[in-house]
CSV table of C-alpha atoms in Angstrom, one decimal:
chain,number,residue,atom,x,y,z
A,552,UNK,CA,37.2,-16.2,18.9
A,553,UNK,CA,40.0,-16.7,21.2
A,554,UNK,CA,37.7,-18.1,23.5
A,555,UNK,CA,38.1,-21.4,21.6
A,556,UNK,CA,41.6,-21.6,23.1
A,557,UNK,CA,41.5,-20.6,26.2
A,558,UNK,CA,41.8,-22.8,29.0
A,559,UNK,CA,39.7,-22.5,31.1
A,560,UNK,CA,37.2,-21.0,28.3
A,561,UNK,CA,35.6,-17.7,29.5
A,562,UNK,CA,32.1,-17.5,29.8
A,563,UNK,CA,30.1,-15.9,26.5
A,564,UNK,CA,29.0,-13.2,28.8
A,565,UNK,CA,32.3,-12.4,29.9
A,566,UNK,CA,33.5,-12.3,25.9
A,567,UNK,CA,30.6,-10.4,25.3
A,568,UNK,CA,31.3,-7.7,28.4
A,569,UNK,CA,35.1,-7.4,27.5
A,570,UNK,CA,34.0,-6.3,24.0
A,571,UNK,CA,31.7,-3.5,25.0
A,572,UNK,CA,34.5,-2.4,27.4
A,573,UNK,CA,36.7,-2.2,24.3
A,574,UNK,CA,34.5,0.1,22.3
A,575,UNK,CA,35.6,3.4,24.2
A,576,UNK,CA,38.8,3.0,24.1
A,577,UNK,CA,38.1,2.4,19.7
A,578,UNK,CA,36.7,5.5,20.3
A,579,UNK,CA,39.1,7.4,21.6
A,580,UNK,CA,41.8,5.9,19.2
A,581,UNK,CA,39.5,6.6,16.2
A,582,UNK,CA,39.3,9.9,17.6
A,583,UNK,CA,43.0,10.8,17.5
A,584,UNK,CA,43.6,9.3,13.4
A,585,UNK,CA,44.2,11.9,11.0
A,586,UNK,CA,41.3,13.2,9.0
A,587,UNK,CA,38.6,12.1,11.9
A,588,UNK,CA,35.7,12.5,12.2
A,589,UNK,CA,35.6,13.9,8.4
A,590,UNK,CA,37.1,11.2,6.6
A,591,UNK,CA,34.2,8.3,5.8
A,592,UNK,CA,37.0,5.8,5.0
A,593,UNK,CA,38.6,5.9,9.3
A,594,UNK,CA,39.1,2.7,10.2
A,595,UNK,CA,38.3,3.1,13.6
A,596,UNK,CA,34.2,3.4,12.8
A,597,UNK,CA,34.6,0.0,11.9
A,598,UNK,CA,36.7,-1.4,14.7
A,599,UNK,CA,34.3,-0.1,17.4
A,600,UNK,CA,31.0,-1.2,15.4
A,601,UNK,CA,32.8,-4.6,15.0
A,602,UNK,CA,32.8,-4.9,19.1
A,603,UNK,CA,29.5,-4.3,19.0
A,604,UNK,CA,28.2,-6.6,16.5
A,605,UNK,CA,30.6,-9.0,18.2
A,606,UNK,CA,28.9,-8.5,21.5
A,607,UNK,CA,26.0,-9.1,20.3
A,608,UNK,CA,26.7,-12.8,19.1
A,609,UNK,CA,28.4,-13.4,22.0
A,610,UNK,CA,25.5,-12.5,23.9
A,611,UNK,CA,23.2,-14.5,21.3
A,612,UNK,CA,25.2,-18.0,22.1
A,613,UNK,CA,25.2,-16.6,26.2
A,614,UNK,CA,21.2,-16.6,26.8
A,615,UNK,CA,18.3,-14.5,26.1
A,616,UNK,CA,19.0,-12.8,29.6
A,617,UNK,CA,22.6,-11.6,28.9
A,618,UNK,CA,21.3,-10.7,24.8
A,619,UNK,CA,18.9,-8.3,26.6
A,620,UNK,CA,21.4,-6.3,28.8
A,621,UNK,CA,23.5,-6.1,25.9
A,622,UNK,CA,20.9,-5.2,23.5
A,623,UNK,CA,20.1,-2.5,25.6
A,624,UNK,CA,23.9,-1.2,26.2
A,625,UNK,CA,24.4,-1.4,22.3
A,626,UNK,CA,21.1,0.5,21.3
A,627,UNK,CA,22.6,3.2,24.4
A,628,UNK,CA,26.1,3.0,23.4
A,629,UNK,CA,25.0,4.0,19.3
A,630,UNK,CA,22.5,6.5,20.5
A,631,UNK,CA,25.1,8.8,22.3
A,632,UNK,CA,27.6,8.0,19.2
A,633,UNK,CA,24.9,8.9,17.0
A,634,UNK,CA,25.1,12.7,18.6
A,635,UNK,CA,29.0,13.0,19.6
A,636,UNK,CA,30.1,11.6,16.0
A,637,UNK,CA,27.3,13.3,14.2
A,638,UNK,CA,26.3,10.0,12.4
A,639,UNK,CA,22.3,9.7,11.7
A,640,UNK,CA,23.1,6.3,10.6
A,641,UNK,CA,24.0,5.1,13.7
A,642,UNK,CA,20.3,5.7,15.2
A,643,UNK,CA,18.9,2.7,12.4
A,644,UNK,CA,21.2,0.6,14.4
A,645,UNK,CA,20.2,2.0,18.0
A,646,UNK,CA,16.5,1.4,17.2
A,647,UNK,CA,17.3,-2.5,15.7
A,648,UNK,CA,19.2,-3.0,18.7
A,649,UNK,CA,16.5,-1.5,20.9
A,650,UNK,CA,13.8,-4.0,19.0
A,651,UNK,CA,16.1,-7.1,19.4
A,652,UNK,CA,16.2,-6.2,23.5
A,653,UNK,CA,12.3,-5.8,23.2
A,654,UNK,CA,12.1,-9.3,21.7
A,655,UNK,CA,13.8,-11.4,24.2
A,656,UNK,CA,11.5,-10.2,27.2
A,657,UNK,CA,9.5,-12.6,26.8
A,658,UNK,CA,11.7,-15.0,27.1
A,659,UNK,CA,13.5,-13.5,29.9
A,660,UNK,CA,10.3,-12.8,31.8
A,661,UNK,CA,9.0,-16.3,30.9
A,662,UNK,CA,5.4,-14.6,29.2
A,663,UNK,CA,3.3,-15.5,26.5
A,664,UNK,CA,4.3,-15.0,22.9
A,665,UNK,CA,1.4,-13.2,21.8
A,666,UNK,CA,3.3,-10.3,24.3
A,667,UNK,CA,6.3,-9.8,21.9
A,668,UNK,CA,3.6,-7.7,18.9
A,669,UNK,CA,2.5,-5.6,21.8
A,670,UNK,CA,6.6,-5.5,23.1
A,671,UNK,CA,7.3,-4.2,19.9
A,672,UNK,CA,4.6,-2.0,19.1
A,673,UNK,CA,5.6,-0.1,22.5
A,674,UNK,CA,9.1,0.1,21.3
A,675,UNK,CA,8.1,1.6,18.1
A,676,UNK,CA,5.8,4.0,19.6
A,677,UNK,CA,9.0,5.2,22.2
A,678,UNK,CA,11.2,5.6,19.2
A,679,UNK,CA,8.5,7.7,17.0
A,680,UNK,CA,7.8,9.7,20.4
A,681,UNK,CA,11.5,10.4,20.8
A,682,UNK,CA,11.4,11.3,17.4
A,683,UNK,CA,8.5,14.0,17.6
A,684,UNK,CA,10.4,15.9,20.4
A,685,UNK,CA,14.1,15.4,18.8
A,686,UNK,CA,15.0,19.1,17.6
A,687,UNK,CA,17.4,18.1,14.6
A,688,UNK,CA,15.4,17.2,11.8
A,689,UNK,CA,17.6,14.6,10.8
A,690,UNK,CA,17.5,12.9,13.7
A,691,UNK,CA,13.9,13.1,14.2
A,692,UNK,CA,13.6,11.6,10.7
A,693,UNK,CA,15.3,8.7,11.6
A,694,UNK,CA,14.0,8.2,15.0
A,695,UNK,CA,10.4,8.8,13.5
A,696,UNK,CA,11.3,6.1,10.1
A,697,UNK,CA,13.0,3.7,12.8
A,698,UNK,CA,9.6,3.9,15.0
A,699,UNK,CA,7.3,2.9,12.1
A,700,UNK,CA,9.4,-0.4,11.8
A,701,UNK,CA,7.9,-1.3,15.0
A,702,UNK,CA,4.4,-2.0,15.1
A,703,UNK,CA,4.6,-3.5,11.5
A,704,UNK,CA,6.8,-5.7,12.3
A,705,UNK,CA,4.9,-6.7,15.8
A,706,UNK,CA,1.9,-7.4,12.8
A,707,UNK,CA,4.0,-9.7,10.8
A,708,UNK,CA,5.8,-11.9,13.9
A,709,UNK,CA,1.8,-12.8,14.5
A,710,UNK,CA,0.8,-14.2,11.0
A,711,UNK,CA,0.3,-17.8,11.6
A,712,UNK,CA,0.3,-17.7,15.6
A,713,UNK,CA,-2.7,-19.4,17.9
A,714,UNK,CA,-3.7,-15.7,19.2
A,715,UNK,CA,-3.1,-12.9,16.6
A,716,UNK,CA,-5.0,-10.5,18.8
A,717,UNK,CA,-2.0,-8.9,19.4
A,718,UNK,CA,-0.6,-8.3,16.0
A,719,UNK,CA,-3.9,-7.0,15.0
A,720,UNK,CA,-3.7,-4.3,17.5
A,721,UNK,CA,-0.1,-4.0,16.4
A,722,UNK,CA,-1.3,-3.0,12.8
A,723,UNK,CA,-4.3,-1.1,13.5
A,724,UNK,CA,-1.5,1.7,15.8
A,725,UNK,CA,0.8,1.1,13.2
A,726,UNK,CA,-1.8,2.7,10.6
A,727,UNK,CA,-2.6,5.2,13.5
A,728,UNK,CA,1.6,6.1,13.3
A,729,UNK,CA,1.4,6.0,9.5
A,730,UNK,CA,-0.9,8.3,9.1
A,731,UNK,CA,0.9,11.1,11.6
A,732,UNK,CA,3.6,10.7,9.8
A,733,UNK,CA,1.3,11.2,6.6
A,734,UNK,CA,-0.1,14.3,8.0
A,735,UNK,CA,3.4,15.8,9.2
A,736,UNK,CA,4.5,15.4,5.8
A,737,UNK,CA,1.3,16.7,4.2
A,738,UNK,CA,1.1,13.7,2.0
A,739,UNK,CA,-2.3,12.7,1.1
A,740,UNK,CA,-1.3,9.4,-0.7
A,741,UNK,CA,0.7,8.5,2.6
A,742,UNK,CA,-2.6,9.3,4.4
A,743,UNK,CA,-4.8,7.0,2.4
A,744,UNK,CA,-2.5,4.4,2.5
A,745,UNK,CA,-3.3,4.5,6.4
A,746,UNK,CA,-6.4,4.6,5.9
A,747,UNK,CA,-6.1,1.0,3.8
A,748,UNK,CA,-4.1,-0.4,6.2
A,749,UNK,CA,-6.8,0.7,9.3
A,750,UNK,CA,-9.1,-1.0,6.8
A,751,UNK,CA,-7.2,-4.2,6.6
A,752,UNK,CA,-6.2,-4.3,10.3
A,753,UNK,CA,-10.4,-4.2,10.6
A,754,UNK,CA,-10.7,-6.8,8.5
A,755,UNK,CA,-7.8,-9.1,10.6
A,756,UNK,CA,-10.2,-8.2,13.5
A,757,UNK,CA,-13.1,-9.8,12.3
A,758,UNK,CA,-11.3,-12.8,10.9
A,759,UNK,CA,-9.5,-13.5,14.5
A,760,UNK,CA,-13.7,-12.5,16.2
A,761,UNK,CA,-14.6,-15.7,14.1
A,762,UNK,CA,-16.9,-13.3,11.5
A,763,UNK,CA,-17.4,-14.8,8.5
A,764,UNK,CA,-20.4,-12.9,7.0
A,765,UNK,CA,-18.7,-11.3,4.1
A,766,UNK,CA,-20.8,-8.0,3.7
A,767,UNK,CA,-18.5,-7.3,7.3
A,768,UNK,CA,-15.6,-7.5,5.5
A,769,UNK,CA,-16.5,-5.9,2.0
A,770,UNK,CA,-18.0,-2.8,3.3
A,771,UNK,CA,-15.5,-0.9,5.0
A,772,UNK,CA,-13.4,-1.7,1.7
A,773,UNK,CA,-16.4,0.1,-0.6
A,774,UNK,CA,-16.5,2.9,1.7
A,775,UNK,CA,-13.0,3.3,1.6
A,776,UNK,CA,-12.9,3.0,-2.4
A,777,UNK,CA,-15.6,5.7,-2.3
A,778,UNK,CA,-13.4,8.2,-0.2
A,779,UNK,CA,-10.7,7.6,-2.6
A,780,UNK,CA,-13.1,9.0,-5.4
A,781,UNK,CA,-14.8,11.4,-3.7
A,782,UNK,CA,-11.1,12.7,-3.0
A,783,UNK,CA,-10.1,12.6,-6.5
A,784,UNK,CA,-13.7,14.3,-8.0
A,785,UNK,CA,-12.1,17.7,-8.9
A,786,UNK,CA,-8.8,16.1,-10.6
A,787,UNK,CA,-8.8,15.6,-14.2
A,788,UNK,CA,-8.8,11.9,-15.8
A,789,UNK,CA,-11.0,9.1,-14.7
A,790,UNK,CA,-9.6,8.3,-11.5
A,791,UNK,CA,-13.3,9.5,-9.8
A,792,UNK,CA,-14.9,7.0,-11.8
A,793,UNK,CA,-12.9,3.9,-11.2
A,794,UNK,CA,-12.7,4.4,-7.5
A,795,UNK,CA,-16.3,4.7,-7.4
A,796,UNK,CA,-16.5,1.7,-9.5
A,797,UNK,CA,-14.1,-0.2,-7.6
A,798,UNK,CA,-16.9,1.0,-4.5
A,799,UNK,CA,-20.3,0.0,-6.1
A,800,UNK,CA,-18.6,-3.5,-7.0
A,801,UNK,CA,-17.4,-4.1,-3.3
A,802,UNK,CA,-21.1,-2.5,-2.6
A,803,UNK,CA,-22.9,-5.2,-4.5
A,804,UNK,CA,-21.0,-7.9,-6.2
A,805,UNK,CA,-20.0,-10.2,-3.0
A,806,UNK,CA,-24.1,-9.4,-2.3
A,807,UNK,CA,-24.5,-10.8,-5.5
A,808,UNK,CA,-22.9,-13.6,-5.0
A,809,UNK,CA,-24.4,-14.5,-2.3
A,810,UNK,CA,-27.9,-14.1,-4.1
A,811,UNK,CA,-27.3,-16.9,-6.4
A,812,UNK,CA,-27.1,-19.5,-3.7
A,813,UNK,CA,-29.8,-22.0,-3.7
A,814,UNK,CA,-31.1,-20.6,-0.2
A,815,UNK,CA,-30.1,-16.6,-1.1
A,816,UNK,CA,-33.5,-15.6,-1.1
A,817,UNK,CA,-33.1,-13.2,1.5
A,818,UNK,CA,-29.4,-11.7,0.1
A,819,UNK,CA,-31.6,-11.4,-3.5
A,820,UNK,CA,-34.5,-9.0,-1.7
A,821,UNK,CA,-31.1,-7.3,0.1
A,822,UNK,CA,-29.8,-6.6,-3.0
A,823,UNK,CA,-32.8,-5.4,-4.6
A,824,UNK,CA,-33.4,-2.7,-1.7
A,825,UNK,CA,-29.8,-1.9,-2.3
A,826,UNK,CA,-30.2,-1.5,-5.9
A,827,UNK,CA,-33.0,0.7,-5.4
A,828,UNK,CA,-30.7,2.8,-2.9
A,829,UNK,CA,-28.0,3.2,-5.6
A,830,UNK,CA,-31.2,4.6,-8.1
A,831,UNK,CA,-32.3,7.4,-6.2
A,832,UNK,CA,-28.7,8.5,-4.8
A,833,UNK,CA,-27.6,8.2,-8.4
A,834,UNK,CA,-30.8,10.5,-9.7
A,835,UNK,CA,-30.1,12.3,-6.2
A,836,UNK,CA,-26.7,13.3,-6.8
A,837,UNK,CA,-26.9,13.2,-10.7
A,838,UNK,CA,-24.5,10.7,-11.0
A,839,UNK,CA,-24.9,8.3,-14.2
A,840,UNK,CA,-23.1,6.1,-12.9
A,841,UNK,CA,-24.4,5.3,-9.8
A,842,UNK,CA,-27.8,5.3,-11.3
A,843,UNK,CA,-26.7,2.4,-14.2
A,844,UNK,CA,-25.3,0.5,-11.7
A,845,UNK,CA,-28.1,0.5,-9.3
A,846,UNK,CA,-30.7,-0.4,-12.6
A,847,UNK,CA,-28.5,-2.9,-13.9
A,848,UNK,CA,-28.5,-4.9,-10.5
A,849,UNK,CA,-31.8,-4.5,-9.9
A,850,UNK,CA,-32.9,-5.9,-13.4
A,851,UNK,CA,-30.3,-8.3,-13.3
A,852,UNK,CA,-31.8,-10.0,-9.7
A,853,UNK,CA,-35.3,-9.1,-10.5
A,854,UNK,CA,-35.1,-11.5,-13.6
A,855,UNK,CA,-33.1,-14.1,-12.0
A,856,UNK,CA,-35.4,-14.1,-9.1
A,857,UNK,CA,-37.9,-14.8,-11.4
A,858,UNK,CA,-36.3,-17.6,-13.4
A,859,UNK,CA,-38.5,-20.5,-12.4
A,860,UNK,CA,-41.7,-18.2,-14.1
A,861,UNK,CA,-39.5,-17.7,-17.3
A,862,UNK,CA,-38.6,-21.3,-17.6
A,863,UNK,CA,-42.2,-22.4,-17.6
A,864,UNK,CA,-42.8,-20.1,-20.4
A,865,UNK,CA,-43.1,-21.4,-23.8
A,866,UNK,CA,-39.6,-21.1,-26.1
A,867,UNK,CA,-41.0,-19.7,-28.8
A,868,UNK,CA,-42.6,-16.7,-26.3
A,869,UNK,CA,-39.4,-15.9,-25.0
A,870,UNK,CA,-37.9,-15.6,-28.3
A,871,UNK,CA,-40.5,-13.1,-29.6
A,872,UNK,CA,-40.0,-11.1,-26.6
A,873,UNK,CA,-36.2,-10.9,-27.0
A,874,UNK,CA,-36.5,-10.2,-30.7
A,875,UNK,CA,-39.4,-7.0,-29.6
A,876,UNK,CA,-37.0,-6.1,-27.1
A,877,UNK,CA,-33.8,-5.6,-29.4
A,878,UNK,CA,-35.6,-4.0,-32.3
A,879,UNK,CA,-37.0,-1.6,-29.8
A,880,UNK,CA,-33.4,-0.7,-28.5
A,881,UNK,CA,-32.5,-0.2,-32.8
A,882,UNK,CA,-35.1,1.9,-33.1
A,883,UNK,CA,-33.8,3.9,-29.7
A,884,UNK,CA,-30.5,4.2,-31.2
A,885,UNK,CA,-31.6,5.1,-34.8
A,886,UNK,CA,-33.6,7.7,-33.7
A,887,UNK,CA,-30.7,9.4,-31.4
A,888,UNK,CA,-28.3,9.4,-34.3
A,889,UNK,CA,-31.1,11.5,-36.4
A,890,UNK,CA,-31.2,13.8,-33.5
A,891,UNK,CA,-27.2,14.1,-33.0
């Protein structure tokens, strides 16, 4: 700040450069204080992270050119402090710095913006590599949690932008990281949570290729719910039975849907061969389920297909048969309960 008074003013580079030169000598002096490193409350850890942060916004006033080289000194500077100070903490704010160099190439290498997803999903991917081989498990816990940020947040920057190619390819390796990471933990609910996101980054793909049949995007998501059950089909509770639900609803509702459309001829006979499917895999596998759900929809589009025949019926025909059909179901049930 006492750039403000100088005259002639220095340069922000040159503010930014002197304060970086400052932080070994912080260093050293934190170094020599009583009770250092053990005692959290030092001041020095806060002097030399101050000329850091400092340098950094004098760098971001500077230019996107001068923010890189001092992103990049910062994000080297806390990564060797990291291991001489045996701070963990310190790697967080190496991999941010790392992310906020990774940002400004585009600007300084006047690309597209559709590069910085892709700049960032690199980073992470360097940061979760540097993880993999680090030896100290702290330190490859951070480096690893750091190089998950990356790919994610490559995903977000591209919501909203003309070509979101990038930030789909972004997601789809950050669901690829997510799941190592998943698998290296031995966590299966970290794994199908990967999964989802694979599945969603699918769906992004086909949204940005201009798809808009909706069967493309509701079957990798009825799949996906049927893993979940078939996963969960040896675990007590009802879990099995709503994923699979969940499945047969993305499997034939949107279908459904589609069937009731003035020209949805062709999704109704779709559906009907699909209903017929879900009959004889439910009778296959012994699954109740299944098999109600498949003879529901295919009684359910059978009649509405033939609406125009049961509107030209007489009223008091249709009646009758209603009336036949619900004592016959009374007379199901009453003669179960004897037999119970």
């Amino acid at each position: 700040f006492l750039r403000m008074y100088l005259s002639p003013a220095y340069p922000w580079s040159t503010v930014s450069a002197l304060l970086l030169a400052e932080v070994p000598l912080l260093v050293v002096w934190a170094r020599r204080l009583d009770g250092w490193p053990d005692s959290g409350t030092t001041v020095g850890i806060f002097g030399y992270l101050a000329a850091l942060i400092l340098s950094l916004s004098a760098a971001m006033i500077d230019s996107p050119k001068i923010l890189l080289l001092v992103s990049l000194t910062v994000a080297a500077v806390l990564y060797v402090l990291s291991s001489t100070e045996k701070r963990v903490a310190f790697l967080y704010g190496a991999a941010a710095s790392l992310y906020l160099a990774s940002v400004q190439i585009t600007s300084v290498a006047n690309w597209d913006t559709q590069a910085t997803p892709l700049l960032l999903l690199t980073t992470g991917l360097l940061l979760y590599g540097l993880g993999v081989i680090e030896q100290v498990s702290k330190r490859s816990e951070a480096l690893r949690y750091s190089g998950l940020v990356g790919p994610f947040a490559g995903a977000f920057i591209g919501l909203g932008a003309d070509h979101q190619m990038g930030s789909v390819l972004a997601l789809a390796a950050g669901a690829g990281l997510w799941f190592a990471e998943a698998k290296r933990q031995a966590s299966s609910v970290m794994q199908e949570i990967a999964a989802g996101i694979l599945v969603l980054s699918f769906n992004w793909y086909l949204n940005v290729s201009g798809i808009i049949q909706a069967q493309a995007y509701t079957l990798p998501w009825a799949a996906y719910s049927a893993i979940l059950g078939y996963r969960r089909r040896n675990l007590p509770g009802e879990g099995f039975d709503g994923f699979i639900a969940v499945a047969l609803g993305f499997l034939t509702i949107p279908l459904a849907g589609q069937a009731l459309a003035d020209n949805g001829q062709g999704y109704g006979l779709l559906l009907i061969l699909e209903a017929l499917a879900l009959v004889f895999l439910g009778m296959a596998i012994k699954y109740r389920l299944v098999t109600y759900w498949g003879i529901v929809t295919l009684v359910g589009e059978v009649l509405y297909q033939m609406r125009d025949f049961f509107y030209a019926l007489p009223k008091y025909l249709i009646s009758a048969a209603l009336g036949v059909a619900l004592l016959a179901v009374a007379i199901v049930l009453l003669q179960r309960r004897k037999s119970d």
